[in-house]
């Protein structure tokens, strides 16, 4: 019997249907008027709706906005290669961004926009139920860790924290775009990637009481 305040456990198909409802709401979202009027697509995220491993970047760029998919430019191709090197493909993971709409001119997301969009990301995490979330780059790492420490100091260091109502193992990584610009960053990113299978194989962190 459910305890007071305890949410019912949902099956994978129930969670997938609920995720589709969140997607339906996001695709017509106008909470950020400037972004909503400038975007070609809401880039909700893509991949396996029941993935143990999730990646979270900053916001869609021009290619992503045009195609409606996350990480489809050069950085996305590198991400595909790194996944392949650890025996994974996009269909095994879920890839999303902290912000679902492209900031015009690729400007930094504004705090109100991040706040507006946070609920979508948290609902994704709650419904996909990943055990490991890799943040890609400084922006997503600082936001999800709620800490200003830069990616060069925290990359490759997993920690357990709670996003929305879900406890996950957060694993900060350099952004693939940064790795395309500097060989040393690519080496570090590749070394951090190599540890992902072991992290995913660990038991999921205990969940907070609901
Ligand atoms: S960025 Fe997020 S909250 Fe803002 S309009 Fe797009 S979907 Fe809505």
Short mmCIF file of C-alpha atoms and ligand atoms in Angstrom, two decimals:
data_model
loop_
_atom_site.label_atom_id
_atom_site.label_comp_id
_atom_site.label_asym_id
_atom_site.label_seq_id
_atom_site.Cartn_x
_atom_site.Cartn_y
_atom_site.Cartn_z
CA UNK A 1 0.00 0.00 0.00
CA UNK A 2 1.22 3.51 -0.78
CA UNK A 3 2.32 5.66 2.13
CA UNK A 4 0.91 9.21 2.38
CA UNK A 5 2.71 11.45 -0.12
CA UNK A 6 4.28 8.51 -1.93
CA UNK A 7 3.84 8.61 -5.70
CA UNK A 8 2.82 5.39 -7.46
CA UNK A 9 5.57 3.56 -9.29
CA UNK A 10 5.06 4.00 -13.03
CA UNK A 11 5.88 1.39 -15.64
CA UNK A 12 8.29 2.27 -18.43
CA UNK A 13 5.40 2.65 -20.88
CA UNK A 14 3.50 4.91 -18.47
CA UNK A 15 6.60 7.04 -18.05
CA UNK A 16 7.08 7.19 -21.84
CA UNK A 17 3.47 8.37 -22.29
CA UNK A 18 3.93 10.98 -19.56
CA UNK A 19 7.13 12.15 -21.26
CA UNK A 20 5.19 12.58 -24.51
CA UNK A 21 2.75 14.85 -22.65
CA UNK A 22 5.64 16.96 -21.35
CA UNK A 23 6.96 17.15 -24.93
CA UNK A 24 3.52 18.21 -26.18
CA UNK A 25 3.47 21.04 -23.64
CA UNK A 26 7.04 22.13 -24.41
CA UNK A 27 6.56 22.26 -28.19
CA UNK A 28 3.98 25.06 -27.83
CA UNK A 29 5.61 26.73 -24.83
CA UNK A 30 5.83 30.53 -24.90
CA UNK A 31 7.09 31.15 -21.38
CA UNK A 32 10.12 32.97 -22.83
CA UNK A 33 8.54 35.31 -25.41
CA UNK A 34 11.81 36.28 -27.11
CA UNK A 35 12.94 32.69 -27.55
CA UNK A 36 9.52 31.46 -28.59
CA UNK A 37 9.23 34.07 -31.34
CA UNK A 38 12.76 33.48 -32.69
CA UNK A 39 12.96 29.68 -32.63
CA UNK A 40 12.35 27.34 -35.58
CA UNK A 41 11.89 24.33 -33.28
CA UNK A 42 11.66 23.53 -29.60
CA UNK A 43 14.56 21.12 -29.06
CA UNK A 44 13.08 18.90 -26.38
CA UNK A 45 15.74 16.19 -26.45
CA UNK A 46 16.07 12.80 -28.10
CA UNK A 47 17.01 9.23 -27.40
CA UNK A 48 15.89 6.37 -25.19
CA UNK A 49 13.04 7.43 -22.89
CA UNK A 50 14.09 4.70 -20.44
CA UNK A 51 17.84 5.38 -20.52
CA UNK A 52 20.16 4.82 -17.56
CA UNK A 53 22.45 7.50 -18.96
CA UNK A 54 21.47 11.05 -19.84
CA UNK A 55 23.51 13.94 -21.23
CA UNK A 56 22.60 17.56 -20.57
CA UNK A 57 24.10 20.44 -22.52
CA UNK A 58 23.41 24.17 -22.43
CA UNK A 59 20.98 25.20 -25.18
CA UNK A 60 20.29 24.50 -28.86
CA UNK A 61 22.49 26.19 -31.45
CA UNK A 62 21.62 27.06 -35.04
CA UNK A 63 21.84 23.48 -36.36
CA UNK A 64 19.81 22.10 -33.49
CA UNK A 65 17.17 24.82 -33.87
CA UNK A 66 16.90 24.10 -37.60
CA UNK A 67 16.55 20.32 -37.15
CA UNK A 68 14.76 20.19 -33.80
CA UNK A 69 17.33 17.74 -32.45
CA UNK A 70 20.09 18.15 -29.85
CA UNK A 71 23.80 18.01 -30.70
CA UNK A 72 23.62 17.61 -34.47
CA UNK A 73 26.59 19.79 -35.53
CA UNK A 74 30.32 19.05 -35.29
CA UNK A 75 30.13 18.77 -31.50
CA UNK A 76 27.31 16.26 -31.89
CA UNK A 77 29.38 14.16 -34.26
CA UNK A 78 32.18 14.07 -31.71
CA UNK A 79 29.67 13.06 -29.05
CA UNK A 80 28.56 10.20 -31.31
CA UNK A 81 32.18 9.10 -31.75
CA UNK A 82 32.87 9.16 -28.03
CA UNK A 83 29.71 7.17 -27.35
CA UNK A 84 30.76 4.65 -29.98
CA UNK A 85 34.16 4.27 -28.29
CA UNK A 86 32.43 3.07 -25.13
CA UNK A 87 30.06 0.79 -27.02
CA UNK A 88 27.00 3.05 -26.97
CA UNK A 89 24.85 4.80 -29.56
CA UNK A 90 22.41 7.68 -29.32
CA UNK A 91 19.53 5.26 -29.09
CA UNK A 92 20.96 3.95 -25.80
CA UNK A 93 21.02 7.33 -24.04
CA UNK A 94 18.88 10.46 -23.77
CA UNK A 95 20.35 13.81 -24.78
CA UNK A 96 18.80 17.11 -23.73
CA UNK A 97 19.68 20.70 -22.89
CA UNK A 98 18.96 22.91 -19.90
CA UNK A 99 17.12 25.28 -22.26
CA UNK A 100 14.84 23.90 -24.97
CA UNK A 101 14.87 26.94 -27.27
CA UNK A 102 17.80 28.63 -28.97
CA UNK A 103 18.81 32.00 -27.55
CA UNK A 104 18.94 34.41 -30.52
CA UNK A 105 22.49 34.87 -31.83
CA UNK A 106 23.62 32.15 -29.41
CA UNK A 107 23.65 34.66 -26.55
CA UNK A 108 23.87 33.32 -23.00
CA UNK A 109 20.56 32.11 -21.56
CA UNK A 110 19.06 34.62 -19.13
CA UNK A 111 18.30 33.58 -15.54
CA UNK A 112 14.54 33.94 -16.06
CA UNK A 113 14.71 31.69 -19.14
CA UNK A 114 16.64 29.04 -17.21
CA UNK A 115 14.07 29.21 -14.43
CA UNK A 116 11.20 29.03 -16.93
CA UNK A 117 12.63 25.90 -18.54
CA UNK A 118 13.91 24.11 -15.43
CA UNK A 119 10.61 22.27 -14.92
CA UNK A 120 10.88 20.56 -18.32
CA UNK A 121 14.35 19.25 -17.56
CA UNK A 122 13.36 18.06 -14.10
CA UNK A 123 10.28 16.30 -15.50
CA UNK A 124 12.50 14.61 -18.10
CA UNK A 125 14.81 13.39 -15.33
CA UNK A 126 11.88 12.19 -13.21
CA UNK A 127 10.26 10.31 -16.09
CA UNK A 128 13.34 8.87 -17.81
CA UNK A 129 14.85 7.87 -14.44
CA UNK A 130 18.53 7.86 -15.42
CA UNK A 131 21.04 6.78 -12.79
CA UNK A 132 23.85 8.86 -14.34
CA UNK A 133 23.60 12.35 -15.83
CA UNK A 134 26.61 13.75 -17.65
CA UNK A 135 26.61 17.52 -17.84
CA UNK A 136 28.37 18.80 -20.95
CA UNK A 137 30.38 21.96 -20.34
CA UNK A 138 30.54 24.79 -17.86
CA UNK A 139 27.03 26.11 -18.14
CA UNK A 140 25.06 22.91 -17.52
CA UNK A 141 27.55 21.81 -14.86
CA UNK A 142 27.29 25.02 -12.84
CA UNK A 143 23.53 25.06 -13.17
CA UNK A 144 22.87 21.45 -12.17
CA UNK A 145 25.48 21.49 -9.40
CA UNK A 146 24.16 24.86 -8.24
CA UNK A 147 27.78 25.87 -7.74
CA UNK A 148 30.00 28.31 -9.66
CA UNK A 149 33.06 26.00 -9.69
CA UNK A 150 34.31 25.71 -13.26
CA UNK A 151 34.34 22.54 -15.35
CA UNK A 152 38.16 22.33 -15.39
CA UNK A 153 38.07 21.64 -11.63
CA UNK A 154 35.12 19.25 -11.46
CA UNK A 155 35.16 17.27 -14.71
CA UNK A 156 35.43 13.53 -14.23
CA UNK A 157 34.29 13.69 -10.59
CA UNK A 158 30.96 11.96 -10.05
CA UNK A 159 28.72 13.06 -7.19
CA UNK A 160 25.25 12.16 -6.04
CA UNK A 161 22.71 14.96 -6.02
CA UNK A 162 18.99 15.47 -6.38
CA UNK A 163 17.41 17.06 -9.45
CA UNK A 164 13.72 17.68 -9.01
CA UNK A 165 12.61 14.65 -7.04
CA UNK A 166 15.25 12.29 -8.48
CA UNK A 167 18.64 11.41 -6.98
CA UNK A 168 21.23 10.83 -9.71
CA UNK A 169 24.95 10.40 -10.08
CA UNK A 170 26.04 13.64 -11.76
CA UNK A 171 29.18 13.34 -13.86
CA UNK A 172 30.53 16.63 -15.24
CA UNK A 173 32.28 16.50 -18.61
CA UNK A 174 33.88 19.05 -20.88
CA UNK A 175 31.65 20.23 -23.71
CA UNK A 176 32.49 18.44 -26.99
CA UNK A 177 32.73 21.86 -28.71
CA UNK A 178 35.60 22.75 -26.33
CA UNK A 179 37.25 19.43 -27.13
CA UNK A 180 37.12 20.26 -30.85
CA UNK A 181 39.15 23.41 -30.15
CA UNK A 182 41.86 21.89 -27.94
CA UNK A 183 43.55 18.49 -28.12
CA UNK A 184 44.24 18.39 -24.37
CA UNK A 185 40.55 18.89 -23.64
CA UNK A 186 39.65 16.10 -26.05
CA UNK A 187 42.09 13.79 -24.26
CA UNK A 188 40.54 14.65 -20.90
CA UNK A 189 37.02 14.20 -22.29
CA UNK A 190 37.93 10.82 -23.75
CA UNK A 191 39.46 9.69 -20.45
CA UNK A 192 36.34 10.81 -18.56
CA UNK A 193 34.12 9.04 -21.08
CA UNK A 194 36.02 5.80 -20.49
CA UNK A 195 34.69 5.75 -16.90
CA UNK A 196 31.04 6.09 -17.89
CA UNK A 197 30.29 2.35 -18.28
CA UNK A 198 31.49 1.68 -14.71
CA UNK A 199 29.35 4.52 -13.36
CA UNK A 200 26.27 3.27 -15.19
CA UNK A 201 26.94 -0.25 -13.85
CA UNK A 202 26.89 0.99 -10.24
CA UNK A 203 23.62 0.62 -8.28
CA UNK A 204 21.42 3.70 -8.73
CA UNK A 205 21.67 6.13 -5.80
CA UNK A 206 18.97 5.73 -3.12
CA UNK A 207 15.96 7.88 -3.94
CA UNK A 208 14.74 10.57 -1.53
CA UNK A 209 11.41 9.87 0.19
CA UNK A 210 8.48 11.36 -1.72
S1 LIG B 1 13.17 27.92 -23.36
FE1 LIG B 1 11.86 26.44 -22.30
S2 LIG B 1 10.52 27.68 -20.99
FE2 LIG B 1 11.43 29.06 -22.54
S3 LIG B 1 9.92 29.10 -24.22
FE3 LIG B 1 11.41 27.47 -24.72
S4 LIG B 1 10.49 25.59 -23.86
FE4 LIG B 1 9.42 27.33 -22.93
#
